[in-house]
Amino acid sequence: MSKLKIIVGTTRPTRAADRVAPWVASVAAAHERFEVEVLDLRDWPLPFFSEHFGTIGDIHDPTYSEPVVKAWNAKIKDADACVVVTGEYNHSVPGVLKNAIDSVWVSNAFRNKPVAVVGYSAGIGGGIRAIEHLAQIMVEAEAVPLRNTVVIPFVDDAFDDAGRPTSPVMSAGLAVALDDLAWWSAALEQARAAGELPPGRARLRAAVLDAESRRR
C-alpha cells in the first residue's frame, strides 16, 4: 500500500476545509491502495520560511532552524503520494500552504511523488486558480502534479448534514483522482526503487562548473 499524506492547507478558524478534508480522508481510507495520514497544518506551526545553508547543518542529515521543520521534512519524505486540500486566497493558495511547501527544502521530499489536489471556494470558481497555481509550485518542487483534480464550487452548500457531497460530480471526481494517484504512486515507487537522478538544480550546477573548468 502507498503511504498517502493528505495535507490540509488552510488554518483559519472558519475554514471550509473542516467539511472537505474529512470527506476526502474517509474516501481515501476506503481505497484499498492507500495507507492514509492527515497532515493538518494547524498541527504544524512552521516558522515563516527563512532556511539557508547556515541553518541546516549537515546537508546529508539536515537539522534545520527548528525541530518542527526537520520533522515536517521527514513526514513528507515518508510519503509515497499526497493529496492537498486547499481553498483559494486571492487567486492562489493560502500563504500557510505555500510556506509548508517552501519549508521542504534540501531534503527534496516531494521529488518524484504524485500530488492530487482538492480545491474549493465559496463562489463559482471552486478553487481552480489555486489548483492551477499549486501545479506550478509542485513542478518546481519536482513533484508530479496530476491532471485530474476535484473542484468544489459553492462549498457552503456542497455537503449535506451527514457530511456527504451533494453533487455526484464531486464523488466521481475524487474517485478518478484517487485511482490516478494510486497508479502513479505505484509506478513512481518502482522507479525510485530502481534509482533516482540527483535533483535537476544540482546536476545543472555541476554541469556549469564542469564547463567553466574546461574553459580555464
XYZ file of N, CA, C and O in Angstrom:
864
model
N 0.838 -1.198 0.000
C 0.000 0.000 0.000
C 0.877 1.254 0.000
O 1.915 1.291 0.643
N 0.440 2.241 -0.727
C 1.164 3.500 -0.780
C 0.838 4.347 0.447
O -0.308 4.403 0.893
N 1.846 5.019 0.968
C 1.646 5.932 2.090
C 1.144 7.264 1.536
O 1.885 7.986 0.870
N -0.110 7.552 1.814
C -0.748 8.764 1.299
C -0.871 9.793 2.415
O -1.474 9.518 3.454
N -0.305 10.968 2.197
C -0.428 12.076 3.136
C -1.443 13.072 2.580
O -1.287 13.557 1.453
N -2.482 13.353 3.355
C -3.469 14.362 2.977
C -3.125 15.641 3.719
O -3.196 15.702 4.956
N -2.721 16.655 2.971
C -2.293 17.924 3.568
C -3.462 18.891 3.563
O -3.998 19.234 2.502
N -3.881 19.302 4.744
C -4.956 20.291 4.880
C -4.293 21.658 4.877
O -3.598 22.034 5.823
N -4.511 22.424 3.796
C -3.686 23.582 3.518
C -4.175 24.914 4.020
O -3.664 25.949 3.591
N -5.166 24.950 4.906
C -5.607 26.215 5.500
C -5.696 26.041 7.006
O -5.865 24.929 7.507
N -5.591 27.146 7.723
C -5.619 27.083 9.186
C -6.614 28.064 9.805
O -6.691 28.165 11.031
N -7.367 28.775 9.004
C -8.310 29.768 9.542
C -9.346 29.100 10.439
O -9.799 27.975 10.168
N -9.768 29.767 11.525
C -10.770 29.173 12.415
C -12.076 28.823 11.712
O -12.750 27.868 12.093
N -12.438 29.569 10.687
C -13.716 29.359 9.995
C -13.550 28.597 8.684
O -14.439 28.627 7.832
N -12.459 27.897 8.522
C -12.134 27.273 7.241
C -13.183 26.251 6.798
O -13.695 25.457 7.597
N -13.455 26.218 5.513
C -14.347 25.217 4.939
C -13.674 23.858 4.839
O -14.347 22.844 4.632
N -12.367 23.819 5.009
C -11.640 22.547 4.967
C -12.149 21.562 6.008
O -12.002 20.345 5.839
N -12.766 22.065 7.074
C -13.287 21.155 8.097
C -14.472 20.349 7.585
O -14.849 19.345 8.200
N -15.051 20.757 6.474
C -16.073 19.950 5.819
C -15.487 19.097 4.701
O -15.906 17.964 4.486
N -14.513 19.641 4.021
C -13.955 18.964 2.855
C -12.984 17.843 3.252
O -13.072 16.715 2.731
N -12.059 18.130 4.147
C -10.986 17.178 4.454
C -11.491 15.853 5.037
O -10.989 14.788 4.653
N -12.466 15.847 5.960
C -12.953 14.556 6.465
C -13.534 13.665 5.373
O -13.356 12.436 5.398
N -14.234 14.280 4.427
C -14.771 13.504 3.305
C -13.646 12.909 2.467
O -13.658 11.713 2.151
N -12.651 13.715 2.133
C -11.520 13.228 1.346
C -10.802 12.096 2.078
O -10.488 11.054 1.488
N -10.571 12.287 3.369
C -9.848 11.272 4.150
C -10.627 9.970 4.234
O -10.045 8.875 4.136
N -11.939 10.040 4.422
C -12.738 8.820 4.548
C -12.775 8.044 3.242
O -12.676 6.801 3.238
N -12.906 8.747 2.118
C -12.921 8.069 0.818
C -11.545 7.468 0.517
O -11.439 6.330 0.038
N -10.496 8.206 0.815
C -9.142 7.691 0.580
C -8.849 6.480 1.452
O -8.212 5.514 1.011
N -9.308 6.514 2.706
C -9.070 5.391 3.610
C -9.787 4.127 3.139
O -9.328 3.006 3.394
N -10.914 4.314 2.456
C -11.659 3.167 1.938
C -11.050 2.612 0.656
O -11.414 1.515 0.222
N -10.146 3.368 0.047
C -9.476 2.921 -1.173
C -8.437 1.867 -0.786
O -7.601 2.091 0.081
N -8.455 0.744 -1.418
C -7.634 -0.381 -0.986
C -6.143 -0.203 -1.252
O -5.326 -1.020 -0.817
N -5.763 0.877 -1.920
C -4.353 1.050 -2.285
C -3.580 1.995 -1.366
O -2.382 2.179 -1.566
N -4.265 2.594 -0.367
C -3.604 3.631 0.411
C -3.599 3.368 1.914
O -4.579 2.867 2.471
N -2.503 3.746 2.537
C -2.410 3.908 3.990
C -2.427 5.411 4.237
O -1.496 6.121 3.850
N -3.487 5.906 4.873
C -3.771 7.339 4.900
C -3.345 7.985 6.216
O -3.593 7.441 7.298
N -2.735 9.164 6.092
C -2.438 10.011 7.246
C -2.790 11.445 6.886
O -2.415 11.930 5.816
N -3.513 12.112 7.766
C -3.882 13.507 7.550
C -2.854 14.411 8.224
O -2.549 14.256 9.416
N -2.318 15.347 7.457
C -1.383 16.344 7.974
C -2.073 17.703 7.956
O -2.127 18.367 6.917
N -2.638 18.067 9.081
C -3.346 19.341 9.208
C -2.326 20.411 9.585
O -1.657 20.308 10.623
N -2.206 21.444 8.764
C -1.200 22.470 9.031
C -1.451 23.223 10.331
O -0.552 23.896 10.842
N -2.654 23.085 10.897
C -2.865 23.633 12.241
C -1.953 22.947 13.259
O -1.591 23.541 14.282
N -1.602 21.712 12.991
C -0.766 20.939 13.904
C 0.717 21.075 13.614
O 1.550 20.466 14.296
N 1.032 21.861 12.584
C 2.428 22.037 12.180
C 2.752 23.534 12.160
O 2.694 24.180 11.113
N 3.080 24.113 13.317
C 3.358 25.558 13.392
C 4.739 25.892 12.828
O 5.673 26.251 13.549
N 4.840 25.800 11.520
C 6.118 26.046 10.859
C 6.451 27.534 10.865
O 5.573 28.366 10.611
N 7.691 27.879 11.153
C 8.066 29.301 11.072
C 8.019 29.768 9.626
O 8.089 28.967 8.694
N 7.894 31.075 9.455
C 7.936 31.628 8.105
C 9.283 31.301 7.495
O 10.328 31.477 8.119
N 9.279 30.817 6.274
C 10.480 30.244 5.670
C 11.659 31.208 5.707
O 11.603 32.314 5.180
N 12.729 30.733 6.337
C 13.962 31.521 6.371
C 15.184 30.619 6.384
O 16.268 31.035 6.802
N 15.003 29.366 5.946
C 16.130 28.438 5.943
C 17.188 28.870 4.923
O 16.878 29.459 3.884
N 18.439 28.572 5.255
C 19.542 28.762 4.317
C 20.622 27.759 4.714
O 20.459 27.004 5.696
N 21.679 27.692 3.950
C 22.668 26.644 4.204
C 23.343 26.794 5.573
O 23.907 25.833 6.090
N 23.234 27.972 6.165
C 23.778 28.140 7.504
C 22.889 27.580 8.600
O 23.337 27.415 9.736
N 21.616 27.300 8.292
C 20.691 26.807 9.323
C 20.474 25.297 9.263
O 19.913 24.732 10.190
N 20.876 24.664 8.187
C 20.506 23.251 8.046
C 21.513 22.285 8.636
O 21.202 21.109 8.827
N 22.731 22.747 8.943
C 23.735 21.833 9.475
C 24.291 20.947 8.376
O 24.578 21.408 7.267
N 24.404 19.662 8.656
C 24.918 18.693 7.694
C 23.911 18.536 6.556
O 22.762 18.144 6.786
N 24.335 18.803 5.341
C 23.408 18.748 4.211
C 22.862 17.338 4.003
O 21.778 17.145 3.451
N 23.595 16.310 4.438
C 23.143 14.934 4.286
C 22.214 14.496 5.419
O 21.529 13.488 5.303
N 22.183 15.250 6.499
C 21.271 14.984 7.622
C 20.897 16.317 8.257
O 21.326 16.638 9.364
N 20.080 17.122 7.552
C 19.820 18.493 7.991
C 19.137 18.565 9.353
O 18.267 17.752 9.676
N 19.545 19.541 10.136
C 18.879 19.805 11.414
C 17.844 20.911 11.265
O 16.864 20.952 11.992
N 18.063 21.839 10.325
C 17.192 22.993 10.087
C 17.192 23.938 11.284
O 17.829 23.690 12.310
N 16.456 25.030 11.142
C 16.478 26.070 12.172
C 15.668 25.689 13.400
O 15.943 26.153 14.499
N 14.641 24.847 13.214
C 13.797 24.430 14.327
C 13.416 22.958 14.163
O 13.281 22.481 13.025
N 13.203 22.228 15.259
C 12.853 20.804 15.158
C 11.609 20.532 14.332
O 11.525 19.514 13.647
N 10.616 21.449 14.377
C 9.382 21.216 13.632
C 9.643 21.204 12.123
O 8.961 20.473 11.382
N 10.619 21.974 11.665
C 10.946 21.987 10.239
C 11.564 20.650 9.840
O 11.223 20.078 8.793
N 12.451 20.133 10.666
C 13.041 18.818 10.393
C 11.972 17.735 10.402
O 11.950 16.858 9.532
N 11.068 17.797 11.368
C 10.006 16.795 11.467
C 9.077 16.857 10.257
O 8.626 15.819 9.754
N 8.792 18.065 9.770
C 7.932 18.230 8.595
C 8.594 17.638 7.353
O 7.950 16.931 6.575
N 9.870 17.906 7.173
C 10.592 17.325 6.050
C 10.584 15.806 6.119
O 10.394 15.129 5.101
N 10.769 15.258 7.313
C 10.763 13.807 7.468
C 9.387 13.221 7.171
O 9.268 12.137 6.583
N 8.349 13.930 7.560
C 6.983 13.446 7.323
C 6.672 13.400 5.826
O 6.073 12.433 5.335
N 7.070 14.432 5.094
C 6.849 14.435 3.647
C 7.744 13.401 2.975
O 7.331 12.727 2.018
N 8.949 13.228 3.468
C 9.851 12.215 2.923
C 9.245 10.827 3.047
O 9.464 9.950 2.189
N 8.482 10.599 4.088
C 7.849 9.299 4.337
C 6.709 9.002 3.373
O 6.281 7.863 3.246
N 6.217 10.024 2.686
C 5.059 9.854 1.801
C 5.451 9.187 0.490
O 6.565 9.349 -0.007
N 4.505 8.439 -0.062
C 4.615 7.962 -1.440
C 3.771 8.810 -2.386
O 4.036 8.853 -3.587
N 2.750 9.460 -1.835
C 1.836 10.285 -2.620
C 1.167 11.284 -1.686
O 1.126 11.068 -0.462
N 0.649 12.367 -2.263
C -0.015 13.394 -1.455
C -1.315 13.836 -2.120
O -1.426 13.848 -3.347
N -2.269 14.196 -1.272
C -3.445 14.947 -1.700
C -3.424 16.260 -0.927
O -3.275 16.263 0.302
N -3.549 17.358 -1.630
C -3.598 18.665 -0.983
C -5.025 19.184 -1.042
O -5.633 19.243 -2.123
N -5.565 19.527 0.106
C -6.888 20.138 0.207
C -6.666 21.633 0.410
O -6.077 22.048 1.417
N -7.129 22.439 -0.538
C -6.822 23.863 -0.463
C -8.005 24.739 -0.844
O -8.775 24.417 -1.753
N -8.119 25.829 -0.141
C -9.012 26.900 -0.557
C -8.271 27.818 -1.520
O -7.113 27.567 -1.881
N -8.950 28.878 -1.937
C -8.339 29.842 -2.841
C -8.316 31.206 -2.172
O -9.365 31.745 -1.803
N -7.114 31.749 -2.009
C -6.943 33.072 -1.415
C -6.329 33.990 -2.471
O -5.206 33.745 -2.934
N -7.054 35.023 -2.862
C -6.520 35.998 -3.818
C -5.952 35.333 -5.068
O -4.823 35.599 -5.480
N -6.752 34.437 -5.659
C -6.384 33.741 -6.901
C -5.214 32.785 -6.725
O -4.577 32.382 -7.714
N -4.903 32.360 -5.501
C -3.763 31.480 -5.303
C -3.999 30.605 -4.075
O -5.108 30.543 -3.541
N -2.942 29.946 -3.630
C -3.038 29.070 -2.468
C -2.862 29.874 -1.184
O -2.289 30.963 -1.195
N -3.346 29.369 -0.068
C -3.113 30.050 1.204
C -1.615 30.179 1.491
O -0.825 29.280 1.167
N -1.245 31.276 2.121
C 0.163 31.501 2.433
C 0.758 30.411 3.303
O 1.927 30.037 3.130
N -0.030 29.879 4.233
C 0.484 28.847 5.123
C 0.830 27.583 4.345
O 1.782 26.860 4.689
N 0.076 27.292 3.279
C 0.378 26.126 2.446
C 1.644 26.354 1.630
O 2.511 25.465 1.545
N 1.765 27.531 1.030
C 2.994 27.839 0.285
C 4.203 27.759 1.187
O 5.263 27.222 0.812
N 4.074 28.247 2.416
C 5.175 28.193 3.365
C 5.543 26.749 3.704
O 6.724 26.405 3.828
N 4.545 25.893 3.852
C 4.811 24.485 4.167
C 5.549 23.802 3.023
O 6.446 22.971 3.260
N 5.183 24.133 1.797
C 5.887 23.550 0.649
C 7.302 24.101 0.562
O 8.264 23.355 0.341
N 7.455 25.415 0.742
C 8.783 26.019 0.722
C 9.692 25.413 1.793
O 10.902 25.278 1.591
N 9.106 25.028 2.924
C 9.886 24.505 4.042
C 10.440 23.110 3.781
O 11.307 22.630 4.515
N 9.923 22.450 2.731
C 10.511 21.169 2.313
C 11.682 21.514 1.411
O 11.580 21.561 0.188
N 12.807 21.756 2.042
C 13.968 22.320 1.372
C 15.185 21.444 1.665
O 15.324 20.934 2.778
N 16.011 21.261 0.702
C 17.220 20.436 0.763
C 16.892 18.943 0.773
O 17.542 18.157 0.107
N 15.861 18.535 1.516
C 15.500 17.116 1.555
C 14.901 16.632 0.239
O 14.870 15.423 -0.018
N 14.389 17.561 -0.588
C 13.733 17.189 -1.853
C 12.648 16.143 -1.640
O 12.473 15.223 -2.448
N 11.908 16.278 -0.542
C 10.995 15.222 -0.113
C 9.784 15.039 -1.018
O 9.171 13.969 -1.015
N 9.413 16.060 -1.785
C 8.296 15.919 -2.722
C 8.742 15.303 -4.051
O 7.899 14.930 -4.864
N 10.018 15.179 -4.260
C 10.552 14.853 -5.577
C 10.095 13.478 -6.061
O 10.156 12.487 -5.335
N 9.614 13.435 -7.305
C 9.201 12.186 -7.964
C 8.061 11.485 -7.230
O 7.985 10.248 -7.225
N 7.174 12.287 -6.631
C 5.990 11.743 -5.967
C 4.738 12.427 -6.536
O 4.753 13.636 -6.779
N 3.660 11.674 -6.753
C 2.458 12.274 -7.334
C 1.669 13.079 -6.309
O 1.615 12.728 -5.122
N 1.051 14.148 -6.789
C 0.252 15.026 -5.935
C -1.080 15.301 -6.616
O -1.118 15.773 -7.762
N -2.168 14.992 -5.943
C -3.516 15.345 -6.407
C -4.027 16.501 -5.557
O -3.581 16.688 -4.416
N -4.977 17.254 -6.096
C -5.462 18.443 -5.398
C -6.983 18.434 -5.333
O -7.656 18.117 -6.316
N -7.503 18.787 -4.169
C -8.923 19.038 -3.974
C -9.050 20.521 -3.641
O -8.565 20.976 -2.602
N -9.653 21.280 -4.538
C -9.790 22.714 -4.337
C -11.241 23.109 -4.137
O -12.155 22.453 -4.635
N -11.453 24.176 -3.390
C -12.810 24.634 -3.114
C -12.823 26.144 -2.956
O -11.789 26.782 -2.695
N -14.002 26.712 -3.117
C -14.185 28.134 -2.830
C -15.651 28.394 -2.540
O -16.513 27.553 -2.828
N -15.924 29.552 -1.985
C -17.303 29.914 -1.659
C -18.102 30.285 -2.901
O -19.335 30.267 -2.879
N -17.410 30.605 -3.995
C -18.083 31.023 -5.214
C -18.032 29.973 -6.299
O -17.732 28.803 -6.060
N -18.280 30.432 -7.512
C -18.404 29.509 -8.638
C -17.070 28.929 -9.093
O -17.018 27.877 -9.729
N -15.942 29.586 -8.760
C -14.637 29.160 -9.257
C -14.171 27.815 -8.744
O -13.409 27.111 -9.407
N -14.590 27.441 -7.544
C -14.222 26.140 -6.995
C -12.746 25.961 -6.699
O -12.254 24.835 -6.630
N -12.034 27.068 -6.539
C -10.610 26.962 -6.208
C -9.721 26.628 -7.389
O -8.550 26.292 -7.212
N -10.241 26.746 -8.608
C -9.484 26.297 -9.780
C -8.202 27.097 -9.976
O -7.179 26.566 -10.422
N -8.214 28.385 -9.623
C -6.991 29.175 -9.799
C -5.930 28.772 -8.787
O -4.736 28.746 -9.098
N -6.354 28.403 -7.587
C -5.413 27.877 -6.611
C -4.851 26.536 -7.076
O -3.659 26.256 -6.916
N -5.713 25.695 -7.652
C -5.262 24.390 -8.154
C -4.212 24.583 -9.249
O -3.167 23.917 -9.256
N -4.480 25.494 -10.174
C -3.539 25.720 -11.272
C -2.214 26.286 -10.758
O -1.138 25.900 -11.232
N -2.281 27.194 -9.805
C -1.052 27.757 -9.251
C -0.279 26.696 -8.485
O 0.957 26.625 -8.566
N -0.998 25.845 -7.759
C -0.328 24.801 -6.982
C 0.412 23.822 -7.898
O 1.487 23.315 -7.540
N -0.131 23.569 -9.081
C 0.557 22.700 -10.032
C 1.925 23.271 -10.389
O 2.929 22.543 -10.454
N 1.986 24.596 -10.606
C 3.268 25.236 -10.918
C 4.243 25.115 -9.749
O 5.432 24.848 -9.937
N 3.742 25.301 -8.547
C 4.587 25.215 -7.362
C 5.134 23.796 -7.199
O 6.320 23.589 -6.900
N 4.271 22.807 -7.423
C 4.694 21.420 -7.250
C 5.682 20.973 -8.326
O 6.552 20.147 -8.073
N 5.545 21.511 -9.533
C 6.542 21.226 -10.561
C 7.915 21.714 -10.101
O 8.928 21.022 -10.245
N 7.959 22.914 -9.524
C 9.234 23.449 -9.043
C 9.787 22.609 -7.898
O 11.006 22.491 -7.730
N 8.911 22.000 -7.092
C 9.347 21.106 -6.024
C 9.737 19.728 -6.559
O 10.115 18.855 -5.802
N 9.642 19.559 -7.887
C 9.959 18.321 -8.591
C 9.018 17.180 -8.228
O 9.368 16.009 -8.322
N 7.809 17.534 -7.781
C 6.750 16.542 -7.604
C 6.073 16.315 -8.959
O 6.428 16.925 -9.971
N 5.069 15.432 -8.972
C 4.340 15.113 -10.204
C 2.870 15.466 -9.986
O 2.086 14.644 -9.505
N 2.463 16.714 -10.274
C 1.058 17.091 -10.100
C 0.181 16.413 -11.146
O 0.540 16.354 -12.324
N -0.957 15.890 -10.719
C -1.826 15.155 -11.615
C -2.819 16.077 -12.304
O -3.233 17.099 -11.766
N -3.229 15.672 -13.488
C -4.168 16.466 -14.265
C -5.543 16.446 -13.628
O -6.245 17.458 -13.563
N -6.017 15.280 -13.181
C -7.376 15.150 -12.661
C -7.448 15.634 -11.223
O -6.748 15.119 -10.351
N -8.284 16.618 -10.983
C -8.425 17.236 -9.674
C -9.896 17.241 -9.277
O -10.769 16.884 -10.062
N -10.156 17.659 -8.049
C -11.530 17.783 -7.560
C -11.805 19.271 -7.345
O -11.087 19.937 -6.589
N -12.822 19.780 -8.005
C -13.170 21.196 -7.942
C -14.524 21.322 -7.256
O -15.512 20.742 -7.705
N -14.558 22.082 -6.146
C -15.783 22.195 -5.352
C -16.218 23.661 -5.297
O -15.726 24.444 -4.480
N -17.150 24.074 -6.155
C -17.689 25.434 -6.062
C -18.775 25.508 -4.983
O -19.308 24.477 -4.554
N -19.064 26.713 -4.542
C -20.121 26.938 -3.552
C -20.013 25.933 -2.401
O -20.943 25.186 -2.090
N -18.838 25.921 -1.784
C -18.523 24.879 -0.803
C -19.487 24.868 0.381
O -19.724 23.816 0.989
N -20.090 26.004 0.695
C -21.011 26.050 1.838
C -22.239 25.168 1.621
O -22.888 24.758 2.592
N -22.555 24.894 0.360
C -23.707 24.054 0.047
C -23.304 22.701 -0.533
O -24.158 21.966 -1.044
N -22.023 22.369 -0.454
C -21.526 21.184 -1.155
C -21.713 19.884 -0.389
O -21.540 18.801 -0.960
N -22.078 19.975 0.910
C -22.229 18.770 1.728
C -23.548 18.821 2.481
O -24.001 19.893 2.891
N -24.138 17.646 2.685
C -25.366 17.595 3.473
C -25.025 17.527 4.959
O -23.846 17.585 5.349
N -26.019 17.379 5.799
C -25.802 17.399 7.244
C -24.970 16.217 7.730
O -24.370 16.274 8.813
N -24.928 15.156 6.941
C -24.131 13.986 7.301
C -22.711 14.042 6.738
O -21.940 13.099 6.906
N -22.375 15.153 6.088
C -21.038 15.311 5.541
C -20.835 14.656 4.196
O -19.692 14.535 3.720
N -21.930 14.271 3.529
C -21.843 13.651 2.214
C -21.964 14.709 1.122
O -22.716 15.677 1.274
N -21.243 14.531 0.015
C -21.330 15.525 -1.064
C -22.719 15.554 -1.686
O -23.358 14.510 -1.855
N -23.172 16.743 -2.001
C -24.494 16.885 -2.599
C -24.461 16.713 -4.112
O -25.510 16.565 -4.730
N -23.290 16.727 -4.711
C -23.164 16.565 -6.158
C -22.450 15.265 -6.484
O -21.362 14.999 -5.944
N -22.994 14.449 -7.385
C -22.303 13.226 -7.790
C -20.998 13.508 -8.517
O -20.111 12.645 -8.568
N -20.863 14.704 -9.082
C -19.625 15.060 -9.773
C -18.456 15.070 -8.793
O -17.337 14.661 -9.131
N -18.693 15.533 -7.569
C -17.636 15.552 -6.569
C -17.150 14.145 -6.262
O -15.939 13.872 -6.224
N -18.075 13.226 -6.021
C -17.700 11.849 -5.700
C -16.971 11.188 -6.859
O -15.959 10.505 -6.668
N -17.485 11.396 -8.060
C -16.841 10.813 -9.237
C -15.450 11.404 -9.439
O -14.489 10.683 -9.755
N -15.320 12.712 -9.220
C -14.028 13.364 -9.399
C -12.982 12.855 -8.430
O -11.822 12.632 -8.798
N -13.389 12.660 -7.173
C -12.440 12.162 -6.182
C -12.049 10.719 -6.485
O -10.881 10.342 -6.327
N -12.998 9.906 -6.931
C -12.687 8.523 -7.288
C -11.662 8.466 -8.417
O -10.699 7.680 -8.370
N -11.858 9.302 -9.442
C -10.917 9.346 -10.558
C -9.540 9.797 -10.088
O -8.508 9.209 -10.447
N -9.501 10.842 -9.282
C -8.225 11.372 -8.807
C -7.477 10.338 -7.966
O -6.251 10.181 -8.103
N -8.177 9.627 -7.104
C -7.519 8.628 -6.255
C -7.026 7.436 -7.066
O -5.943 6.893 -6.798
N -7.803 7.012 -8.059
C -7.340 5.925 -8.923
C -6.077 6.335 -9.685
O -5.120 5.555 -9.798
N -6.085 7.553 -10.218
C -4.888 8.051 -10.901
C -3.708 8.126 -9.932
O -2.576 7.766 -10.275
N -3.972 8.608 -8.738
C -2.914 8.747 -7.747
C -2.318 7.388 -7.392
O -1.094 7.248 -7.252
N -3.167 6.376 -7.254
C -2.682 5.034 -6.942
C -1.787 4.503 -8.060
O -0.740 3.886 -7.811
N -2.213 4.726 -9.311
C -1.419 4.238 -10.448
C -0.057 4.927 -10.481
O 0.992 4.277 -10.604
N -0.075 6.258 -10.385
C 1.182 7.000 -10.435
C 2.070 6.690 -9.238
O 3.295 6.618 -9.354
N 1.455 6.510 -8.079
C 2.244 6.204 -6.894
C 2.980 4.887 -7.060
O 4.183 4.780 -6.760
N 2.291 3.854 -7.540
C 2.924 2.556 -7.746
C 4.045 2.647 -8.784
O 5.138 2.086 -8.597
N 3.780 3.371 -9.874
C 4.782 3.490 -10.930
C 6.028 4.234 -10.436
O 7.163 3.831 -10.707
N 5.814 5.318 -9.701
C 6.941 6.122 -9.245
C 7.677 5.465 -8.083
O 8.894 5.639 -7.944
N 6.977 4.709 -7.244
C 7.673 3.947 -6.196
C 8.647 2.963 -6.835
O 9.790 2.808 -6.376
N 8.203 2.273 -7.876
C 9.066 1.325 -8.571
C 10.247 2.037 -9.220
O 11.387 1.560 -9.157
N 9.975 3.186 -9.827
C 11.050 3.941 -10.467
C 12.066 4.443 -9.445
O 13.283 4.379 -9.681
N 11.583 4.950 -8.308
C 12.515 5.436 -7.278
C 13.367 4.305 -6.726
O 14.555 4.480 -6.452
N 12.751 3.132 -6.561
C 13.493 1.991 -6.033
C 14.603 1.550 -6.974
O 15.634 1.028 -6.540
N 14.411 1.776 -8.267
C 15.424 1.396 -9.256
C 16.571 2.392 -9.326
O 17.594 2.136 -9.953
N 16.403 3.546 -8.670
C 17.451 4.556 -8.656
C 16.959 5.886 -9.194
O 16.187 5.915 -10.157
N 17.400 6.970 -8.562
C 16.970 8.307 -8.953
C 18.155 9.151 -9.393
O 19.264 9.016 -8.868
N 17.914 10.004 -10.364
C 18.897 11.013 -10.710
C 19.000 12.027 -9.584
O 18.021 12.260 -8.864
N 20.142 12.678 -9.408
C 20.205 13.802 -8.476
C 19.235 14.887 -8.931
O 18.870 14.948 -10.107
N 18.805 15.753 -8.013
C 17.901 16.840 -8.399
C 18.454 17.669 -9.552
O 19.671 17.833 -9.693
N 17.531 18.183 -10.371
C 17.930 18.918 -11.562
C 18.836 20.101 -11.274
O 19.802 20.351 -12.001
N 18.537 20.846 -10.193
C 19.360 22.022 -9.877
C 20.803 21.623 -9.607
O 21.739 22.318 -10.005
N 20.975 20.486 -8.888
C 22.328 20.030 -8.574
C 23.071 19.598 -9.832
O 24.263 19.890 -10.010
N 22.362 18.931 -10.757
C 23.010 18.484 -11.994
C 23.374 19.672 -12.872
O 24.430 19.691 -13.505
N 22.483 20.676 -12.901
C 22.765 21.862 -13.701
C 23.982 22.600 -13.168
O 24.864 23.014 -13.939
N 24.035 22.759 -11.856
C 25.174 23.459 -11.252
C 26.473 22.700 -11.540
O 27.496 23.301 -11.882
N 26.436 21.374 -11.431
C 27.624 20.576 -11.698
C 28.059 20.708 -13.150
O 29.261 20.793 -13.457
N 27.089 20.747 -14.063
C 27.412 20.878 -15.481
C 28.037 22.235 -15.784
O 28.992 22.340 -16.568
N 27.511 23.290 -15.148
C 28.064 24.633 -15.349
C 29.490 24.706 -14.807
O 30.400 25.243 -15.470
N 29.708 24.166 -13.618
C 31.051 24.193 -13.032
C 32.023 23.401 -13.889
O 33.192 23.812 -14.081
N 31.556 22.279 -14.423
C 32.428 21.476 -15.295
C 32.772 22.240 -16.567
O 33.927 22.236 -17.003
N 31.786 22.912 -17.150
C 32.038 23.683 -18.371
C 33.017 24.824 -18.123
O 33.899 25.116 -18.936
N 32.848 25.482 -16.966
C 33.740 26.591 -16.630
C 35.178 26.100 -16.431
O 36.140 26.753 -16.837
N 35.301 24.930 -15.782
C 36.647 24.394 -15.551
C 37.329 23.995 -16.865
O 38.539 24.109 -17.013
N 36.548 23.556 -17.840
C 37.092 23.181 -19.140
C 37.573 24.397 -19.919
O 38.481 24.281 -20.763
N 36.961 25.555 -19.663
C 37.353 26.771 -20.378
C 38.629 27.387 -19.825
O 39.259 28.218 -20.476
N 38.957 27.007 -18.609
C 40.147 27.615 -17.980
C 41.441 27.079 -18.608
O 41.522 25.957 -19.026
